[in-house]
Amino acid sequence: MNRSLAESFRYAYAGLVFAWRTQRNLRVHGVATILVVAVIVFYRLRLVEAVVLLLAIAVVVVAELFNTAVEVLVDRVVGLEHDPAAKIAKDVAAAGVLVAALGAAFVGAAILLPKVR
């Protein structure tokens, strides 16, 4: 199937809207992004520092989106039954978000802590 670029963007936007509406943690990351942008402006961070912070946040958001995709697909395939493999898939996807968030927190601390001292 050969899609147009505009159609591909529409599908991606629909996925982002779905995740935003259904995933509380994605909305939390959205608020965190706004706060980080405010900090970038307030402390007048260098461009490279701002880019690194925003890339760290983007990694967390991407991880959250993949986690959402895994959760939705697993729920669709498995349904309400308890399945050990489904639990592992969901737990591993959630662990990916955790690792990304911890990495972003470390990056944020490394860049911002010297500024507030």
JSON list of C-alpha atoms in Angstrom, two decimals:
[
{"chain": "A", "resi": 1, "resn": "MET", "atom": "CA", "xyz": [0.00, 0.00, 0.00]},
{"chain": "A", "resi": 2, "resn": "ASN", "atom": "CA", "xyz": [1.48, 3.31, -1.08]},
{"chain": "A", "resi": 3, "resn": "ARG", "atom": "CA", "xyz": [0.34, 6.15, 1.20]},
{"chain": "A", "resi": 4, "resn": "SER", "atom": "CA", "xyz": [0.79, 9.82, 0.64]},
{"chain": "A", "resi": 5, "resn": "LEU", "atom": "CA", "xyz": [2.92, 11.76, 3.08]},
{"chain": "A", "resi": 6, "resn": "ALA", "atom": "CA", "xyz": [-0.14, 13.70, 4.24]},
{"chain": "A", "resi": 7, "resn": "GLU", "atom": "CA", "xyz": [-2.00, 10.46, 4.93]},
{"chain": "A", "resi": 8, "resn": "SER", "atom": "CA", "xyz": [0.93, 9.13, 6.95]},
{"chain": "A", "resi": 9, "resn": "PHE", "atom": "CA", "xyz": [0.93, 12.30, 9.05]},
{"chain": "A", "resi": 10, "resn": "ARG", "atom": "CA", "xyz": [-2.83, 11.96, 9.63]},
{"chain": "A", "resi": 11, "resn": "TYR", "atom": "CA", "xyz": [-2.36, 8.41, 10.94]},
{"chain": "A", "resi": 12, "resn": "ALA", "atom": "CA", "xyz": [0.50, 9.51, 13.19]},
{"chain": "A", "resi": 13, "resn": "TYR", "atom": "CA", "xyz": [-1.57, 12.43, 14.50]},
{"chain": "A", "resi": 14, "resn": "ALA", "atom": "CA", "xyz": [-4.50, 10.10, 15.19]},
{"chain": "A", "resi": 15, "resn": "GLY", "atom": "CA", "xyz": [-2.19, 7.85, 17.20]},
{"chain": "A", "resi": 16, "resn": "LEU", "atom": "CA", "xyz": [-0.85, 10.79, 19.17]},
{"chain": "A", "resi": 17, "resn": "VAL", "atom": "CA", "xyz": [-4.38, 12.04, 19.93]},
{"chain": "A", "resi": 18, "resn": "PHE", "atom": "CA", "xyz": [-5.46, 8.54, 21.02]},
{"chain": "A", "resi": 19, "resn": "ALA", "atom": "CA", "xyz": [-2.49, 8.22, 23.35]},
{"chain": "A", "resi": 20, "resn": "TRP", "atom": "CA", "xyz": [-2.99, 11.74, 24.76]},
{"chain": "A", "resi": 21, "resn": "ARG", "atom": "CA", "xyz": [-6.66, 11.05, 25.50]},
{"chain": "A", "resi": 22, "resn": "THR", "atom": "CA", "xyz": [-6.18, 7.61, 27.01]},
{"chain": "A", "resi": 23, "resn": "GLN", "atom": "CA", "xyz": [-2.79, 7.68, 28.73]},
{"chain": "A", "resi": 24, "resn": "ARG", "atom": "CA", "xyz": [-2.46, 9.72, 31.91]},
{"chain": "A", "resi": 25, "resn": "ASN", "atom": "CA", "xyz": [1.31, 9.32, 31.95]},
{"chain": "A", "resi": 26, "resn": "LEU", "atom": "CA", "xyz": [1.63, 10.86, 28.50]},
{"chain": "A", "resi": 27, "resn": "ARG", "atom": "CA", "xyz": [-0.25, 13.91, 29.76]},
{"chain": "A", "resi": 28, "resn": "VAL", "atom": "CA", "xyz": [2.11, 14.04, 32.76]},
{"chain": "A", "resi": 29, "resn": "HIS", "atom": "CA", "xyz": [5.04, 14.04, 30.32]},
{"chain": "A", "resi": 30, "resn": "GLY", "atom": "CA", "xyz": [3.31, 16.86, 28.43]},
{"chain": "A", "resi": 31, "resn": "VAL", "atom": "CA", "xyz": [3.15, 18.97, 31.59]},
{"chain": "A", "resi": 32, "resn": "ALA", "atom": "CA", "xyz": [6.78, 18.14, 32.34]},
{"chain": "A", "resi": 33, "resn": "THR", "atom": "CA", "xyz": [7.72, 19.28, 28.84]},
{"chain": "A", "resi": 34, "resn": "ILE", "atom": "CA", "xyz": [6.03, 22.64, 29.39]},
{"chain": "A", "resi": 35, "resn": "LEU", "atom": "CA", "xyz": [7.87, 23.04, 32.70]},
{"chain": "A", "resi": 36, "resn": "VAL", "atom": "CA", "xyz": [11.21, 22.17, 31.10]},
{"chain": "A", "resi": 37, "resn": "VAL", "atom": "CA", "xyz": [10.64, 24.69, 28.31]},
{"chain": "A", "resi": 38, "resn": "ALA", "atom": "CA", "xyz": [9.90, 27.32, 30.99]},
{"chain": "A", "resi": 39, "resn": "VAL", "atom": "CA", "xyz": [13.14, 26.40, 32.77]},
{"chain": "A", "resi": 40, "resn": "ILE", "atom": "CA", "xyz": [15.06, 26.60, 29.48]},
{"chain": "A", "resi": 41, "resn": "VAL", "atom": "CA", "xyz": [13.74, 30.13, 28.95]},
{"chain": "A", "resi": 42, "resn": "PHE", "atom": "CA", "xyz": [14.14, 31.22, 32.59]},
{"chain": "A", "resi": 43, "resn": "TYR", "atom": "CA", "xyz": [17.76, 30.07, 32.88]},
{"chain": "A", "resi": 44, "resn": "ARG", "atom": "CA", "xyz": [18.57, 31.08, 29.30]},
{"chain": "A", "resi": 45, "resn": "LEU", "atom": "CA", "xyz": [20.20, 27.75, 28.60]},
{"chain": "A", "resi": 46, "resn": "ARG", "atom": "CA", "xyz": [22.63, 27.42, 25.75]},
{"chain": "A", "resi": 47, "resn": "LEU", "atom": "CA", "xyz": [21.20, 25.94, 22.58]},
{"chain": "A", "resi": 48, "resn": "VAL", "atom": "CA", "xyz": [23.02, 22.64, 23.01]},
{"chain": "A", "resi": 49, "resn": "GLU", "atom": "CA", "xyz": [21.68, 22.27, 26.58]},
{"chain": "A", "resi": 50, "resn": "ALA", "atom": "CA", "xyz": [18.13, 23.01, 25.46]},
{"chain": "A", "resi": 51, "resn": "VAL", "atom": "CA", "xyz": [18.39, 20.55, 22.58]},
{"chain": "A", "resi": 52, "resn": "VAL", "atom": "CA", "xyz": [19.74, 17.79, 24.84]},
{"chain": "A", "resi": 53, "resn": "LEU", "atom": "CA", "xyz": [16.92, 18.35, 27.36]},
{"chain": "A", "resi": 54, "resn": "LEU", "atom": "CA", "xyz": [14.26, 18.32, 24.65]},
{"chain": "A", "resi": 55, "resn": "LEU", "atom": "CA", "xyz": [15.73, 15.19, 23.05]},
{"chain": "A", "resi": 56, "resn": "ALA", "atom": "CA", "xyz": [15.69, 13.46, 26.44]},
{"chain": "A", "resi": 57, "resn": "ILE", "atom": "CA", "xyz": [12.01, 14.33, 26.79]},
{"chain": "A", "resi": 58, "resn": "ALA", "atom": "CA", "xyz": [11.33, 13.14, 23.25]},
{"chain": "A", "resi": 59, "resn": "VAL", "atom": "CA", "xyz": [12.87, 9.76, 24.10]},
{"chain": "A", "resi": 60, "resn": "VAL", "atom": "CA", "xyz": [10.50, 9.43, 27.07]},
{"chain": "A", "resi": 61, "resn": "VAL", "atom": "CA", "xyz": [7.48, 10.36, 24.95]},
{"chain": "A", "resi": 62, "resn": "VAL", "atom": "CA", "xyz": [8.49, 7.88, 22.24]},
{"chain": "A", "resi": 63, "resn": "ALA", "atom": "CA", "xyz": [8.89, 5.16, 24.87]},
{"chain": "A", "resi": 64, "resn": "GLU", "atom": "CA", "xyz": [5.44, 6.02, 26.25]},
{"chain": "A", "resi": 65, "resn": "LEU", "atom": "CA", "xyz": [3.91, 5.82, 22.78]},
{"chain": "A", "resi": 66, "resn": "PHE", "atom": "CA", "xyz": [5.48, 2.41, 22.13]},
{"chain": "A", "resi": 67, "resn": "ASN", "atom": "CA", "xyz": [4.31, 1.27, 25.56]},
{"chain": "A", "resi": 68, "resn": "THR", "atom": "CA", "xyz": [0.78, 2.34, 24.67]},
{"chain": "A", "resi": 69, "resn": "ALA", "atom": "CA", "xyz": [0.95, 0.45, 21.37]},
{"chain": "A", "resi": 70, "resn": "VAL", "atom": "CA", "xyz": [2.11, -2.71, 23.16]},
{"chain": "A", "resi": 71, "resn": "GLU", "atom": "CA", "xyz": [-0.63, -2.40, 25.80]},
{"chain": "A", "resi": 72, "resn": "VAL", "atom": "CA", "xyz": [-3.41, -1.88, 23.25]},
{"chain": "A", "resi": 73, "resn": "LEU", "atom": "CA", "xyz": [-2.23, -4.74, 21.05]},
{"chain": "A", "resi": 74, "resn": "VAL", "atom": "CA", "xyz": [-1.76, -7.16, 23.95]},
{"chain": "A", "resi": 75, "resn": "ASP", "atom": "CA", "xyz": [-5.19, -6.29, 25.35]},
{"chain": "A", "resi": 76, "resn": "ARG", "atom": "CA", "xyz": [-6.74, -6.84, 21.91]},
{"chain": "A", "resi": 77, "resn": "VAL", "atom": "CA", "xyz": [-5.07, -10.21, 21.36]},
{"chain": "A", "resi": 78, "resn": "VAL", "atom": "CA", "xyz": [-5.37, -11.61, 24.89]},
{"chain": "A", "resi": 79, "resn": "GLY", "atom": "CA", "xyz": [-8.61, -9.99, 26.02]},
{"chain": "A", "resi": 80, "resn": "LEU", "atom": "CA", "xyz": [-9.56, -10.30, 29.68]},
{"chain": "A", "resi": 81, "resn": "GLU", "atom": "CA", "xyz": [-7.75, -13.59, 30.23]},
{"chain": "A", "resi": 82, "resn": "HIS", "atom": "CA", "xyz": [-4.66, -13.65, 32.40]},
{"chain": "A", "resi": 83, "resn": "ASP", "atom": "CA", "xyz": [-1.70, -14.60, 30.26]},
{"chain": "A", "resi": 84, "resn": "PRO", "atom": "CA", "xyz": [1.84, -14.68, 31.72]},
{"chain": "A", "resi": 85, "resn": "ALA", "atom": "CA", "xyz": [3.40, -13.75, 28.35]},
{"chain": "A", "resi": 86, "resn": "ALA", "atom": "CA", "xyz": [1.04, -10.77, 28.02]},
{"chain": "A", "resi": 87, "resn": "LYS", "atom": "CA", "xyz": [2.05, -9.59, 31.49]},
{"chain": "A", "resi": 88, "resn": "ILE", "atom": "CA", "xyz": [5.73, -9.89, 30.60]},
{"chain": "A", "resi": 89, "resn": "ALA", "atom": "CA", "xyz": [5.23, -7.95, 27.35]},
{"chain": "A", "resi": 90, "resn": "LYS", "atom": "CA", "xyz": [3.43, -5.14, 29.17]},
{"chain": "A", "resi": 91, "resn": "ASP", "atom": "CA", "xyz": [5.93, -5.09, 32.04]},
{"chain": "A", "resi": 92, "resn": "VAL", "atom": "CA", "xyz": [8.90, -4.94, 29.68]},
{"chain": "A", "resi": 93, "resn": "ALA", "atom": "CA", "xyz": [7.31, -2.10, 27.68]},
{"chain": "A", "resi": 94, "resn": "ALA", "atom": "CA", "xyz": [6.66, -0.22, 30.93]},
{"chain": "A", "resi": 95, "resn": "ALA", "atom": "CA", "xyz": [10.27, -0.84, 31.97]},
{"chain": "A", "resi": 96, "resn": "GLY", "atom": "CA", "xyz": [11.36, 0.84, 28.74]},
{"chain": "A", "resi": 97, "resn": "VAL", "atom": "CA", "xyz": [9.46, 3.96, 29.77]},
{"chain": "A", "resi": 98, "resn": "LEU", "atom": "CA", "xyz": [11.00, 3.82, 33.24]},
{"chain": "A", "resi": 99, "resn": "VAL", "atom": "CA", "xyz": [14.54, 3.55, 31.85]},
{"chain": "A", "resi": 100, "resn": "ALA", "atom": "CA", "xyz": [13.89, 6.45, 29.45]},
{"chain": "A", "resi": 101, "resn": "ALA", "atom": "CA", "xyz": [12.41, 8.59, 32.25]},
{"chain": "A", "resi": 102, "resn": "LEU", "atom": "CA", "xyz": [15.31, 7.88, 34.60]},
{"chain": "A", "resi": 103, "resn": "GLY", "atom": "CA", "xyz": [17.76, 8.72, 31.83]},
{"chain": "A", "resi": 104, "resn": "ALA", "atom": "CA", "xyz": [15.93, 11.98, 31.12]},
{"chain": "A", "resi": 105, "resn": "ALA", "atom": "CA", "xyz": [15.92, 12.84, 34.82]},
{"chain": "A", "resi": 106, "resn": "PHE", "atom": "CA", "xyz": [19.68, 12.22, 34.97]},
{"chain": "A", "resi": 107, "resn": "VAL", "atom": "CA", "xyz": [20.25, 14.42, 31.90]},
{"chain": "A", "resi": 108, "resn": "GLY", "atom": "CA", "xyz": [18.04, 17.12, 33.39]},
{"chain": "A", "resi": 109, "resn": "ALA", "atom": "CA", "xyz": [19.85, 17.02, 36.71]},
{"chain": "A", "resi": 110, "resn": "ALA", "atom": "CA", "xyz": [23.26, 17.11, 35.04]},
{"chain": "A", "resi": 111, "resn": "ILE", "atom": "CA", "xyz": [22.32, 20.19, 33.05]},
{"chain": "A", "resi": 112, "resn": "LEU", "atom": "CA", "xyz": [20.15, 22.06, 35.56]},
{"chain": "A", "resi": 113, "resn": "LEU", "atom": "CA", "xyz": [21.67, 21.43, 39.00]},
{"chain": "A", "resi": 114, "resn": "PRO", "atom": "CA", "xyz": [24.81, 23.48, 38.28]},
{"chain": "A", "resi": 115, "resn": "LYS", "atom": "CA", "xyz": [22.56, 26.36, 37.20]},
{"chain": "A", "resi": 116, "resn": "VAL", "atom": "CA", "xyz": [20.56, 26.57, 40.45]},
{"chain": "A", "resi": 117, "resn": "ARG", "atom": "CA", "xyz": [23.54, 26.56, 42.82]}
]
